[in-house]
PDB file of C-alpha atoms in Angstrom:
ATOM      1  CA  MET A  21     -29.619 112.837  28.656  1.00 55.00           C
ATOM      2  CA  HIS A  22     -32.057 110.079  28.362  1.00 55.00           C
ATOM      3  CA  THR A  23     -30.567 106.306  28.018  1.00 55.00           C
ATOM      4  CA  PRO A  24     -32.638 103.622  27.017  1.00 56.00           C
ATOM      5  CA  GLN A  25     -32.908 101.097  28.945  1.00 55.00           C
ATOM      6  CA  SER A  26     -31.665  97.771  27.972  1.00 52.00           C
ATOM      7  CA  GLY A  27     -34.728  95.146  27.620  1.00 50.00           C
ATOM      8  CA  LYS A  28     -34.334  91.444  28.558  1.00 53.00           C
ATOM      9  CA  HIS A  29     -34.092  89.015  25.888  1.00 52.00           C
ATOM     10  CA  ASN A  30     -35.692  85.517  26.472  1.00 54.00           C
ATOM     11  CA  ALA A  31     -33.319  82.595  25.012  1.00 53.00           C
ATOM     12  CA  ALA A  32     -35.579  79.733  23.356  1.00 58.00           C
ATOM     13  CA  GLY A  33     -34.388  76.026  24.447  1.00 63.00           C
ATOM     14  CA  PHE A  34     -35.197  72.838  23.351  1.00 67.00           C
ATOM     15  CA  SER A  35     -38.192  70.982  24.105  1.00 77.00           C
ATOM     16  CA  LEU A  36     -38.081  67.541  25.495  1.00 77.00           C
ATOM     17  CA  ILE A  37     -39.568  66.205  22.307  1.00 80.00           C
ATOM     18  CA  GLU A  38     -36.737  67.775  20.201  1.00 76.00           C
ATOM     19  CA  LEU A  39     -34.085  66.493  22.411  1.00 78.00           C
ATOM     20  CA  MET A  40     -35.509  62.933  22.047  1.00 82.00           C
ATOM     21  CA  ILE A  41     -35.512  63.438  18.226  1.00 81.00           C
ATOM     22  CA  ALA A  42     -32.066  64.605  18.308  1.00 80.00           C
ATOM     23  CA  MET A  43     -30.908  61.581  20.337  1.00 83.00           C
ATOM     24  CA  THR A  44     -32.699  59.237  18.238  1.00 84.00           C
ATOM     25  CA  ILE A  45     -31.029  60.776  15.159  1.00 85.00           C
ATOM     26  CA  ILE A  46     -27.619  60.480  17.025  1.00 84.00           C
ATOM     27  CA  ILE A  47     -27.865  56.939  18.099  1.00 83.00           C
ATOM     28  CA  ILE A  48     -28.848  55.579  14.553  1.00 83.00           C
ATOM     29  CA  GLY A  49     -25.946  57.683  13.168  1.00 79.00           C
ATOM     30  CA  MET A  50     -23.628  55.918  15.798  1.00 80.00           C
ATOM     31  CA  GLY A  51     -25.150  52.710  14.788  1.00 74.00           C
ATOM     32  CA  VAL A  52     -24.496  52.991  11.349  1.00 74.00           C
ATOM     33  CA  ALA A  53     -20.655  54.220  11.977  1.00 73.00           C
ATOM     34  CA  SER A  54     -19.940  51.210  14.090  1.00 72.00           C
ATOM     35  CA  LYS A  55     -21.478  48.951  11.741  1.00 70.00           C
ATOM     36  CA  LEU A  56     -19.411  50.425   8.643  1.00 69.00           C
ATOM     37  CA  LEU A  57     -16.517  50.700  10.911  1.00 70.00           C
ATOM     38  CA  ALA A  58     -16.802  46.961  11.902  1.00 67.00           C
ATOM     39  CA  GLN A  59     -16.937  45.885   8.226  1.00 66.00           C
ATOM     40  CA  SER A  60     -13.934  48.107   7.525  1.00 67.00           C
ATOM     41  CA  PHE A  61     -12.093  46.040   9.849  1.00 65.00           C
ATOM     42  CA  GLY A  62     -13.288  42.745   8.981  1.00 64.00           C
ATOM     43  CA  ILE A  63     -12.211  43.498   5.283  1.00 65.00           C
ATOM     44  CA  ARG A  64      -8.610  44.815   6.903  1.00 68.00           C
ATOM     45  CA  THR A  65      -8.085  41.537   8.701  1.00 65.00           C
ATOM     46  CA  ARG A  66      -9.333  39.609   5.915  1.00 66.00           C
ATOM     47  CA  GLU A  67      -6.621  41.833   3.332  1.00 66.00           C
ATOM     48  CA  ASP A  68      -4.185  41.323   5.965  1.00 67.00           C
ATOM     49  CA  THR A  69      -4.193  37.535   6.035  1.00 68.00           C
ATOM     50  CA  ARG A  70      -4.510  37.153   2.485  1.00 73.00           C
ATOM     51  CA  SER A  71      -1.294  39.474   1.981  1.00 75.00           C
ATOM     52  CA  ASP A  72       0.309  37.265   4.727  1.00 78.00           C
ATOM     53  CA  ALA A  73      -0.452  34.128   3.613  1.00 78.00           C
ATOM     54  CA  ILE A  74       0.573  35.202  -0.019  1.00 83.00           C
ATOM     55  CA  ALA A  75       3.901  36.269   1.112  1.00 86.00           C
ATOM     56  CA  ASP A  76       4.283  33.122   2.822  1.00 85.00           C
ATOM     57  CA  ALA A  77       3.750  31.271  -0.293  1.00 87.00           C
ATOM     58  CA  GLN A  78       5.767  33.335  -2.286  1.00 90.00           C
ATOM     59  CA  ARG A  79       8.613  32.880  -0.037  1.00 91.00           C
ATOM     60  CA  ALA A  80       8.328  29.324  -0.061  1.00 91.00           C
ATOM     61  CA  LEU A  81       8.394  29.229  -3.517  1.00 93.00           C
ATOM     62  CA  ASN A  82      11.292  31.201  -3.780  1.00 93.00           C
ATOM     63  CA  ILE A  83      13.574  28.648  -1.838  1.00 93.00           C
ATOM     64  CA  MET A  84      12.462  25.697  -3.787  1.00 94.00           C
ATOM     65  CA  SER A  85      12.779  27.529  -7.368  1.00 94.00           C
ATOM     66  CA  ARG A  86      16.313  28.524  -6.027  1.00 93.00           C
ATOM     67  CA  GLU A  87      17.218  25.047  -4.791  1.00 94.00           C
ATOM     68  CA  LEU A  88      15.608  22.706  -7.046  1.00 95.00           C
ATOM     69  CA  ALA A  89      17.434  24.790 -10.374  1.00 93.00           C
ATOM     70  CA  ASN A  90      20.229  23.546  -8.880  1.00 91.00           C
ATOM     71  CA  ALA A  91      19.511  20.085  -9.058  1.00 93.00           C
ATOM     72  CA  GLY A  92      22.256  17.671 -10.694  1.00 89.00           C
ATOM     73  CA  PHE A  93      24.804  20.129 -10.032  1.00 87.00           C
ATOM     74  CA  GLY A  94      28.124  18.216 -10.302  1.00 83.00           C
ATOM     75  CA  MET A  95      26.250  14.941 -11.303  1.00 85.00           C
ATOM     76  CA  MET A  96      25.870  13.022 -14.679  1.00 84.00           C
ATOM     77  CA  ASP A  97      22.108  13.391 -14.166  1.00 89.00           C
ATOM     78  CA  ASN A  98      19.365  16.065 -13.658  1.00 91.00           C
ATOM     79  CA  GLY A  99      19.250  15.216  -9.972  1.00 92.00           C
ATOM     80  CA  ILE A 100      15.946  13.730  -9.482  1.00 95.00           C
ATOM     81  CA  VAL A 101      15.383  10.555  -7.376  1.00 95.00           C
ATOM     82  CA  PRO A 102      12.967   8.747  -8.966  1.00 95.00           C
ATOM     83  CA  ALA A 103      11.538   6.434  -6.729  1.00 93.00           C
ATOM     84  CA  ASP A 104      10.883   9.398  -4.406  1.00 94.00           C
ATOM     85  CA  THR A 105       9.258  11.973  -6.774  1.00 96.00           C
ATOM     86  CA  GLY A 106       5.709  12.434  -7.709  1.00 95.00           C
ATOM     87  CA  ALA A 107       2.816  14.844  -8.133  1.00 94.00           C
ATOM     88  CA  ASP A 108       2.960  16.387  -4.816  1.00 94.00           C
ATOM     89  CA  SER A 109       6.481  16.092  -4.134  1.00 95.00           C
ATOM     90  CA  ILE A 110      10.063  15.795  -5.215  1.00 96.00           C
ATOM     91  CA  ARG A 111      13.223  14.763  -3.901  1.00 96.00           C
ATOM     92  CA  ILE A 112      16.851  16.303  -5.857  1.00 96.00           C
ATOM     93  CA  ARG A 113      20.224  15.668  -5.243  1.00 94.00           C
ATOM     94  CA  ALA A 114      23.375  17.853  -5.838  1.00 91.00           C
ATOM     95  CA  ASN A 115      26.855  17.748  -5.461  1.00 89.00           C
ATOM     96  CA  LEU A 116      27.424  21.052  -4.261  1.00 85.00           C
ATOM     97  CA  ASN A 117      31.086  20.774  -3.168  1.00 80.00           C
ATOM     98  CA  ALA A 118      31.878  19.496  -6.649  1.00 76.00           C
ATOM     99  CA  TYR A 119      34.636  22.291  -8.228  1.00 64.00           C
ATOM    100  CA  GLN A 120      33.527  23.612 -12.045  1.00 55.00           C
ATOM    101  CA  GLY A 121      34.350  20.948 -14.391  1.00 55.00           C
ATOM    102  CA  GLN A 122      34.094  18.034 -12.248  1.00 54.00           C
ATOM    103  CA  THR A 123      30.926  16.154 -13.300  1.00 51.00           C
ATOM    104  CA  THR A 124      31.559  12.348 -12.410  1.00 52.00           C
ATOM    105  CA  SER A 125      31.296  12.373  -8.545  1.00 57.00           C
ATOM    106  CA  ASN A 126      27.934  11.453  -7.152  1.00 64.00           C
ATOM    107  CA  VAL A 127      28.543  11.983  -3.826  1.00 78.00           C
ATOM    108  CA  VAL A 128      25.865  13.682  -2.073  1.00 87.00           C
ATOM    109  CA  THR A 129      26.353  13.018   1.505  1.00 87.00           C
ATOM    110  CA  ASP A 130      26.795  16.545   3.178  1.00 89.00           C
ATOM    111  CA  ARG A 131      23.838  19.083   4.222  1.00 91.00           C
ATOM    112  CA  ASP A 132      21.607  20.584   1.260  1.00 92.00           C
ATOM    113  CA  GLU A 133      22.767  18.024  -1.093  1.00 93.00           C
ATOM    114  CA  ASP A 134      19.867  15.551  -0.911  1.00 95.00           C
ATOM    115  CA  VAL A 135      16.617  17.342   0.389  1.00 97.00           C
ATOM    116  CA  LYS A 136      13.089  16.774  -0.357  1.00 97.00           C
ATOM    117  CA  TYR A 137      10.073  19.300  -0.816  1.00 96.00           C
ATOM    118  CA  LEU A 138       6.497  17.746   0.213  1.00 94.00           C
ATOM    119  CA  MET A 139       3.073  18.720   2.006  1.00 91.00           C
ATOM    120  CA  TYR A 140       2.912  17.653   5.765  1.00 88.00           C
ATOM    121  CA  THR A 141      -0.597  17.264   7.193  1.00 85.00           C
ATOM    122  CA  ASP A 142      -1.052  17.489  10.784  1.00 84.00           C
ATOM    123  CA  ASP A 143      -4.697  15.757  11.467  1.00 81.00           C
ATOM    124  CA  ALA A 144      -4.662  16.790  14.949  1.00 82.00           C
ATOM    125  CA  ALA A 145      -4.419  20.557  14.434  1.00 77.00           C
ATOM    126  CA  GLY A 146      -6.182  20.324  11.008  1.00 77.00           C
ATOM    127  CA  ARG A 147      -3.545  22.124   9.290  1.00 81.00           C
ATOM    128  CA  ARG A 148      -0.736  21.468   6.327  1.00 86.00           C
ATOM    129  CA  TYR A 149       2.630  22.596   6.057  1.00 88.00           C
ATOM    130  CA  LEU A 150       5.035  22.896   3.336  1.00 93.00           C
ATOM    131  CA  VAL A 151       8.083  21.173   4.749  1.00 94.00           C
ATOM    132  CA  ARG A 152      11.706  20.696   3.549  1.00 96.00           C
ATOM    133  CA  TYR A 153      13.504  17.374   4.204  1.00 96.00           C
ATOM    134  CA  ASP A 154      17.307  17.248   4.434  1.00 96.00           C
ATOM    135  CA  VAL A 155      18.019  13.121   4.016  1.00 95.00           C
ATOM    136  CA  ASN A 156      21.637  13.864   5.651  1.00 94.00           C
ATOM    137  CA  LEU A 157      20.636  15.360   8.486  1.00 94.00           C
ATOM    138  CA  THR A 158      19.377  13.809  11.790  1.00 93.00           C
ATOM    139  CA  ALA A 159      15.702  15.186  13.562  1.00 90.00           C
ATOM    140  CA  PRO A 160      14.861  17.949  14.466  1.00 90.00           C
ATOM    141  CA  MET A 161      17.159  19.358  12.336  1.00 92.00           C
ATOM    142  CA  ASN A 162      16.521  17.554   9.259  1.00 94.00           C
ATOM    143  CA  LEU A 163      13.078  19.340   8.991  1.00 93.00           C
ATOM    144  CA  THR A 164      12.248  22.811   8.010  1.00 93.00           C
ATOM    145  CA  VAL A 165       8.533  24.373   7.715  1.00 92.00           C
ATOM    146  CA  LEU A 166       8.852  26.756   4.639  1.00 92.00           C
ATOM    147  CA  ALA A 167       4.988  27.484   4.731  1.00 89.00           C
ATOM    148  CA  ASN A 168       2.289  27.101   7.120  1.00 84.00           C
ATOM    149  CA  ARG A 169      -0.782  28.783   5.426  1.00 80.00           C
ATOM    150  CA  ILE A 170      -0.196  26.600   1.994  1.00 84.00           C
ATOM    151  CA  ASP A 171      -3.152  24.241   1.227  1.00 86.00           C
ATOM    152  CA  SER A 172      -1.795  22.460  -1.635  1.00 90.00           C
ATOM    153  CA  LEU A 173       1.235  21.648  -3.579  1.00 93.00           C
ATOM    154  CA  ALA A 174       1.441  20.358  -7.199  1.00 95.00           C
ATOM    155  CA  ILE A 175       4.257  19.724  -9.637  1.00 96.00           C
ATOM    156  CA  THR A 176       4.288  19.024 -13.230  1.00 97.00           C
ATOM    157  CA  TYR A 177       7.528  17.914 -15.143  1.00 97.00           C
ATOM    158  CA  TRP A 178       8.466  18.752 -18.460  1.00 95.00           C
ATOM    159  CA  ASP A 179      10.960  17.654 -21.111  1.00 94.00           C
ATOM    160  CA  GLU A 180      12.964  19.690 -23.325  1.00 91.00           C
ATOM    161  CA  ASP A 181      10.657  19.408 -26.301  1.00 91.00           C
ATOM    162  CA  GLY A 182       7.538  20.430 -24.212  1.00 92.00           C
ATOM    163  CA  ASN A 183       6.084  17.269 -23.328  1.00 95.00           C
ATOM    164  CA  GLN A 184       4.302  16.826 -19.774  1.00 96.00           C
ATOM    165  CA  LEU A 185       6.020  13.594 -18.175  1.00 96.00           C
ATOM    166  CA  ASN A 186       4.191  11.590 -15.689  1.00 95.00           C
ATOM    167  CA  VAL A 187       6.774  10.721 -13.420  1.00 95.00           C
ATOM    168  CA  ALA A 188       4.330   9.719 -10.569  1.00 92.00           C
ATOM    169  CA  THR A 189       3.150   6.771 -12.646  1.00 94.00           C
ATOM    170  CA  THR A 190       6.379   6.314 -14.904  1.00 94.00           C
ATOM    171  CA  PRO A 191       9.315   7.085 -12.508  1.00 94.00           C
ATOM    172  CA  ALA A 192      12.332   6.325 -15.068  1.00 94.00           C
ATOM    173  CA  LEU A 193      10.846   9.648 -16.920  1.00 95.00           C
ATOM    174  CA  ALA A 194      12.241  11.754 -14.251  1.00 94.00           C
ATOM    175  CA  ALA A 195      15.631  11.393 -16.459  1.00 93.00           C
ATOM    176  CA  ASN A 196      14.058  13.316 -18.942  1.00 94.00           C
ATOM    177  CA  VAL A 197      13.038  16.231 -17.001  1.00 95.00           C
ATOM    178  CA  ALA A 198      14.188  19.481 -18.213  1.00 94.00           C
ATOM    179  CA  ARG A 199      11.932  21.842 -16.289  1.00 94.00           C
ATOM    180  CA  LEU A 200       9.346  21.913 -13.455  1.00 94.00           C
ATOM    181  CA  VAL A 201       6.348  23.924 -12.854  1.00 96.00           C
ATOM    182  CA  LEU A 202       5.252  24.341  -9.107  1.00 96.00           C
ATOM    183  CA  THR A 203       1.929  25.340  -7.879  1.00 95.00           C
ATOM    184  CA  VAL A 204       0.826  26.098  -4.682  1.00 93.00           C
ATOM    185  CA  GLY A 205      -2.658  26.861  -3.533  1.00 90.00           C
ATOM    186  CA  VAL A 206      -3.493  28.676  -0.179  1.00 86.00           C
ATOM    187  CA  THR A 207      -7.456  28.753   0.697  1.00 80.00           C
ATOM    188  CA  LEU A 208      -8.452  32.134   2.386  1.00 76.00           C
ATOM    189  CA  PRO A 209     -11.361  31.453   4.860  1.00 72.00           C
ATOM    190  CA  ALA A 210     -14.524  32.879   4.851  1.00 74.00           C
ATOM    191  CA  VAL A 211     -15.451  36.290   7.104  1.00 70.00           C
ATOM    192  CA  ALA A 212     -18.702  36.281   9.135  1.00 70.00           C
ATOM    193  CA  GLN A 213     -21.545  34.046   8.311  1.00 76.00           C
ATOM    194  CA  PRO A 214     -23.352  34.042   5.002  1.00 81.00           C
ATOM    195  CA  GLY A 215     -26.212  36.755   5.084  1.00 76.00           C
ATOM    196  CA  ALA A 216     -24.321  39.276   7.353  1.00 71.00           C
ATOM    197  CA  SER A 217     -23.705  42.419   6.091  1.00 65.00           C
ATOM    198  CA  ASN A 218     -19.582  41.866   6.810  1.00 64.00           C
ATOM    199  CA  HIS A 219     -19.618  38.172   4.733  1.00 71.00           C
ATOM    200  CA  ILE A 220     -16.906  37.844   2.603  1.00 73.00           C
ATOM    201  CA  PRO A 221     -16.929  33.993   1.094  1.00 79.00           C
ATOM    202  CA  ALA A 222     -13.953  31.933   0.834  1.00 78.00           C
ATOM    203  CA  SER A 223     -11.301  32.129  -1.878  1.00 79.00           C
ATOM    204  CA  GLN A 224      -8.598  30.410  -3.111  1.00 83.00           C
ATOM    205  CA  VAL A 225      -5.104  32.037  -4.685  1.00 85.00           C
ATOM    206  CA  GLN A 226      -2.845  29.757  -6.722  1.00 89.00           C
ATOM    207  CA  LEU A 227       0.702  30.660  -7.439  1.00 92.00           C
ATOM    208  CA  SER A 228       3.287  29.222  -9.571  1.00 93.00           C
ATOM    209  CA  SER A 229       6.949  29.088 -10.423  1.00 94.00           C
ATOM    210  CA  GLU A 230       8.698  27.367 -13.372  1.00 94.00           C
ATOM    211  CA  VAL A 231      12.122  26.123 -12.771  1.00 94.00           C
ATOM    212  CA  VAL A 232      14.772  24.987 -15.492  1.00 93.00           C
ATOM    213  CA  LEU A 233      16.909  22.339 -14.233  1.00 91.00           C
ATOM    214  CA  ARG A 234      21.111  23.421 -14.991  1.00 81.00           C
ATOM    215  CA  ASN A 235      21.766  19.980 -15.615  1.00 73.00           C
ATOM    216  CA  THR A 236      19.559  18.699 -18.005  1.00 67.00           C
ATOM    217  CA  ARG A 237      19.898  15.658 -20.494  1.00 54.00           C
ATOM    218  CA  GLN A 238      21.104  17.120 -23.495  1.00 46.00           C
ATOM    219  CA  THR A 239      19.613  15.773 -26.682  1.00 39.00           C
ATOM    220  CA  THR A 240      21.977  14.008 -29.022  1.00 36.00           C
ATOM    221  CA  TYR A 241      21.287  13.473 -32.812  1.00 31.00           C
TER     222      TYR A 241
END
């Protein structure tokens, strides 16, 4: 019986030029992938910063809104201190120890009963902070930083008829304030330099909150 012999098969390999071409393609592909990955990380970092800044501002607005809504509690007026209130700061009082129905006491000497909200600028660090100042406490307990990523604070004042009041120039109008609109601005810094593939320009986000004072002056006829 005749058994055929197995022949040797020559396996064709890659030439040097083919290897160089393949390596060039791989390097180019890795470069493109790295660039896309860097852009993705840049966008993710920017969005994380954006989310943190907005959440920081929202928390500050919630704290301010809740406390400002209680202005004038247990008092005969709306609780706003005219001489220490303006377009970018507000000071309010509330007799938090007053029992229901006791609205003749204006004693506000305890903690949280006389507070002021304002922007504080640290020129050395180049940063701005939204702070809460408790008039009845001593340093350092009297100052609380609510947010450190807020660049502006604007407060507008309105009476019960929907008229805007310029309390900053006419402090006496503070007695007529029935509601407030708080607006905070957050500036998001630019990412990379203009012209770069991963450049994202700076932008500003504004958040607002409307607060109705619980102890507003009632209109009489």
